[in-house]
Amino acid sequence: MTYTQSKIKVILEVFFVFLVTFLIIWAMQIPLLGEWKSRVLQRPFLEYAVMIAMPSVFLLVTRRNFAAYGISFKNLKYHLDVVLTCFLPVAVSCVPFAFLNWTRWDGALLLAVIELAVLFAIAWMLRNKPTASNLGTISAFSFLLLGISPSLGPMIGKASSAFIFYFAFLGPGEEILFRGYIQSRLNETFGRPYRFFGVNWGWGVVITSLIFGFMHVLNHFNPFLGNFELMWWWGLWTFFSGLVYGFIREKTGSVVAPAILHGLPQAIAYAFLEL
């Protein structure tokens, strides 16, 4: 197989996993199931459970090492240290949502600039910390245990439900799919020939961030419901947000820190709003 053929094979594989994941998610919105989820679960727990399960099942079926795809709890103390270091700039970047109209191009453009600033800020803050090349890794399928039963949400209150959703479903769901499976798979064929603040990276980070942004463009898109609305402004700033989480994944070699940083600030904010 030539190098070009290898690239095409990987891109088709990534497209397949992405497409199947979202076909399942879109199918969950059909009237009967969609109405039940809205009434009982109130939040898209099942959709994000699919984001965790689909790439994980694919890795199991293809007998791949979970640690090679960033799904590892090895060196947990190190990952938590990275979270503590990066938490403030990531959390502060969420504050403008209270003041900006991020559903307009001007607001989305400003958010993109903020995310780019966060990228440089955390890269500088992490510059003296060890990188993934200096850390051991071990497969940890137990990351799926973060999927706490969504049926507990209504029982323990809206605030707790919000916290569980963002921390245990949204953060891990998007990070396992994008920074775990997709970015890692693309890195295998595109390599990581460049360096940014001492961290190796390649086109896998950029392409994954583009796909991540495109997912947000499709947030209201659902062919099963006849909804073909595309929200390009949403994809703009989330592309840069993807670069932030992608860099942290390359720095740490795991999706643990990106998943926590992705979900925890939103979990705290939305839980507070539900009080």
CSV table of C-alpha atoms in Angstrom, one decimal, residues 56-238:
chain,number,residue,atom,x,y,z
A,56,SER,CA,-14.5,2.6,21.9
A,57,VAL,CA,-16.3,-0.3,20.4
A,58,PHE,CA,-14.5,0.3,17.1
A,59,LEU,CA,-11.2,0.2,18.9
A,60,LEU,CA,-12.2,-3.0,20.6
A,61,VAL,CA,-13.3,-4.7,17.4
A,62,THR,CA,-10.2,-3.7,15.6
A,63,ARG,CA,-8.1,-4.8,18.6
A,64,ARG,CA,-6.2,-1.6,19.1
A,65,ASN,CA,-4.5,-0.3,22.1
A,66,PHE,CA,-6.7,2.2,24.0
A,67,ALA,CA,-3.6,4.0,25.4
A,68,ALA,CA,-2.3,4.6,21.9
A,69,TYR,CA,-5.5,6.6,21.4
A,70,GLY,CA,-5.2,8.6,24.5
A,71,ILE,CA,-7.6,6.6,26.6
A,72,SER,CA,-5.5,6.1,29.6
A,73,PHE,CA,-5.5,7.0,33.3
A,74,LYS,CA,-1.8,6.2,33.8
A,75,ASN,CA,0.0,9.1,35.5
A,76,LEU,CA,-3.3,10.5,36.7
A,77,LYS,CA,-1.5,12.9,39.1
A,78,TYR,CA,0.3,14.5,36.1
A,79,HIS,CA,-2.9,14.9,34.2
A,80,LEU,CA,-4.7,16.5,37.1
A,81,ASP,CA,-1.7,18.9,37.5
A,82,VAL,CA,-2.2,19.9,33.9
A,83,VAL,CA,-5.9,20.5,34.6
A,84,LEU,CA,-5.1,22.7,37.5
A,85,THR,CA,-2.5,24.6,35.4
A,86,CYS,CA,-4.9,25.2,32.5
A,87,PHE,CA,-8.2,25.5,34.3
A,88,LEU,CA,-8.1,29.3,34.9
A,89,PRO,CA,-7.5,30.4,31.3
A,90,VAL,CA,-10.0,27.8,29.9
A,91,ALA,CA,-12.6,28.8,32.5
A,92,VAL,CA,-12.1,32.5,31.8
A,93,SER,CA,-12.6,31.9,28.1
A,94,CYS,CA,-16.1,30.8,28.9
A,95,VAL,CA,-17.0,34.2,30.6
A,96,PRO,CA,-17.6,36.1,27.3
A,97,PHE,CA,-20.5,33.8,26.5
A,98,ALA,CA,-22.4,35.8,29.1
A,99,PHE,CA,-21.8,39.0,27.2
A,100,LEU,CA,-21.3,38.1,23.5
A,101,ASN,CA,-23.9,37.1,21.0
A,102,TRP,CA,-22.1,34.0,19.8
A,103,THR,CA,-24.9,33.2,17.4
A,104,ARG,CA,-23.6,36.1,15.2
A,105,TRP,CA,-20.5,36.2,13.1
A,106,ASP,CA,-19.0,39.1,15.0
A,107,GLY,CA,-19.4,37.3,18.3
A,108,ALA,CA,-18.1,34.0,16.9
A,109,LEU,CA,-15.1,35.8,15.4
A,110,LEU,CA,-14.2,37.4,18.8
A,111,LEU,CA,-14.6,34.0,20.5
A,112,ALA,CA,-12.2,32.5,17.9
A,113,VAL,CA,-9.6,35.2,18.8
A,114,ILE,CA,-10.1,34.4,22.5
A,115,GLU,CA,-9.6,30.7,21.9
A,116,LEU,CA,-6.5,31.4,20.0
A,117,ALA,CA,-5.2,33.5,22.9
A,118,VAL,CA,-6.0,30.6,25.3
A,119,LEU,CA,-4.0,28.3,23.1
A,120,PHE,CA,-0.9,30.4,23.4
A,121,ALA,CA,-1.5,31.0,27.1
A,122,ILE,CA,-1.7,27.3,28.0
A,123,ALA,CA,1.2,26.4,25.7
A,124,TRP,CA,3.3,28.9,27.6
A,125,MET,CA,2.1,27.8,31.0
A,126,LEU,CA,2.8,24.1,30.2
A,127,ARG,CA,6.1,24.7,28.5
A,128,ASN,CA,8.2,23.4,31.5
A,129,LYS,CA,6.0,20.4,32.2
A,130,PRO,CA,7.0,16.9,30.9
A,131,THR,CA,5.4,15.9,27.6
A,132,ALA,CA,3.8,12.5,26.7
A,133,SER,CA,7.1,11.2,25.3
A,134,ASN,CA,8.5,11.1,28.8
A,135,LEU,CA,5.4,9.4,30.4
A,136,GLY,CA,4.4,5.8,30.5
A,137,THR,CA,0.9,4.8,29.3
A,138,ILE,CA,-1.5,1.9,29.8
A,139,SER,CA,-4.8,1.0,28.3
A,140,ALA,CA,-7.8,2.2,30.3
A,141,PHE,CA,-11.1,1.1,28.9
A,142,SER,CA,-12.4,2.1,32.4
A,143,PHE,CA,-12.8,5.7,31.0
A,144,LEU,CA,-16.2,4.4,30.0
A,145,LEU,CA,-17.1,4.2,33.7
A,146,LEU,CA,-17.6,7.9,33.6
A,147,GLY,CA,-20.9,7.2,32.0
A,148,ILE,CA,-23.0,7.5,35.2
A,149,SER,CA,-26.6,6.5,34.7
A,150,PRO,CA,-28.5,9.4,33.3
A,151,SER,CA,-31.7,8.2,35.0
A,152,LEU,CA,-30.2,9.5,38.2
A,153,GLY,CA,-30.4,13.1,36.9
A,154,PRO,CA,-34.0,13.9,37.7
A,155,MET,CA,-33.7,12.1,41.1
A,156,ILE,CA,-30.8,14.3,42.4
A,157,GLY,CA,-31.9,17.6,41.0
A,158,LYS,CA,-31.4,19.7,37.9
A,159,ALA,CA,-28.1,21.1,39.2
A,160,SER,CA,-26.6,17.7,39.7
A,161,SER,CA,-28.0,16.5,36.4
A,162,ALA,CA,-26.4,19.4,34.6
A,163,PHE,CA,-23.0,18.7,36.4
A,164,ILE,CA,-23.1,15.0,35.6
A,165,PHE,CA,-24.0,15.7,31.9
A,166,TYR,CA,-21.3,18.2,31.2
A,167,PHE,CA,-18.5,16.6,33.3
A,168,ALA,CA,-19.2,12.9,32.7
A,169,PHE,CA,-20.8,12.9,29.2
A,170,LEU,CA,-20.1,16.0,27.1
A,171,GLY,CA,-16.5,16.4,28.0
A,172,PRO,CA,-15.5,12.7,27.8
A,173,GLY,CA,-17.8,12.1,24.8
A,174,GLU,CA,-16.4,14.8,22.5
A,175,GLU,CA,-12.8,14.2,23.6
A,176,ILE,CA,-12.8,10.4,23.2
A,177,LEU,CA,-14.3,10.7,19.8
A,178,PHE,CA,-12.2,13.7,18.5
A,179,ARG,CA,-9.0,14.0,20.4
A,180,GLY,CA,-9.0,10.3,21.3
A,181,TYR,CA,-9.9,8.3,18.2
A,182,ILE,CA,-9.9,10.8,15.3
A,183,GLN,CA,-6.8,12.8,16.2
A,184,SER,CA,-4.8,9.8,17.2
A,185,ARG,CA,-5.7,7.9,14.0
A,186,LEU,CA,-4.8,10.8,11.8
A,187,ASN,CA,-1.5,11.2,13.6
A,188,GLU,CA,-0.6,7.7,12.7
A,189,THR,CA,-0.6,8.5,9.0
A,190,PHE,CA,0.2,12.2,8.9
A,191,GLY,CA,2.8,12.1,11.7
A,192,ARG,CA,3.8,14.9,14.0
A,193,PRO,CA,6.7,16.7,12.3
A,194,TYR,CA,6.2,20.1,13.7
A,195,ARG,CA,6.8,21.6,17.2
A,196,PHE,CA,4.9,24.2,19.2
A,197,PHE,CA,6.3,25.2,22.6
A,198,GLY,CA,8.2,21.9,22.6
A,199,VAL,CA,5.2,19.7,21.7
A,200,ASN,CA,5.2,17.6,18.6
A,201,TRP,CA,2.1,18.1,16.4
A,202,GLY,CA,1.0,17.5,12.8
A,203,TRP,CA,-1.9,17.8,10.5
A,204,GLY,CA,-4.0,15.5,12.6
A,205,VAL,CA,-4.6,18.3,15.1
A,206,VAL,CA,-5.7,20.7,12.4
A,207,ILE,CA,-7.9,18.2,10.6
A,208,THR,CA,-9.5,17.0,13.8
A,209,SER,CA,-10.3,20.6,14.8
A,210,LEU,CA,-11.9,21.2,11.4
A,211,ILE,CA,-14.1,18.1,11.9
A,212,PHE,CA,-14.8,19.2,15.5
A,213,GLY,CA,-15.9,22.6,14.2
A,214,PHE,CA,-18.0,21.0,11.4
A,215,MET,CA,-19.8,18.9,14.1
A,216,HIS,CA,-20.9,22.1,15.7
A,217,VAL,CA,-22.0,23.4,12.3
A,218,LEU,CA,-24.3,20.4,12.2
A,219,ASN,CA,-25.7,21.0,15.7
A,220,HIS,CA,-29.3,21.6,14.5
A,221,PHE,CA,-28.9,19.4,11.3
A,222,ASN,CA,-30.9,16.2,11.2
A,223,PRO,CA,-31.8,14.6,7.9
A,224,PHE,CA,-34.3,12.3,9.6
A,225,LEU,CA,-36.3,15.3,10.7
A,226,GLY,CA,-35.9,17.2,7.5
A,227,ASN,CA,-33.8,19.8,9.3
A,228,PHE,CA,-30.8,20.9,7.1
A,229,GLU,CA,-29.8,24.1,8.9
A,230,LEU,CA,-26.1,24.8,9.0
A,231,MET,CA,-24.6,27.1,11.6
A,232,TRP,CA,-21.2,28.0,10.2
A,233,TRP,CA,-20.5,30.7,12.8
A,234,TRP,CA,-20.6,27.9,15.5
A,235,GLY,CA,-18.0,26.0,13.6
A,236,LEU,CA,-15.7,29.0,13.4
A,237,TRP,CA,-14.8,29.4,17.1
A,238,THR,CA,-15.1,25.7,17.9
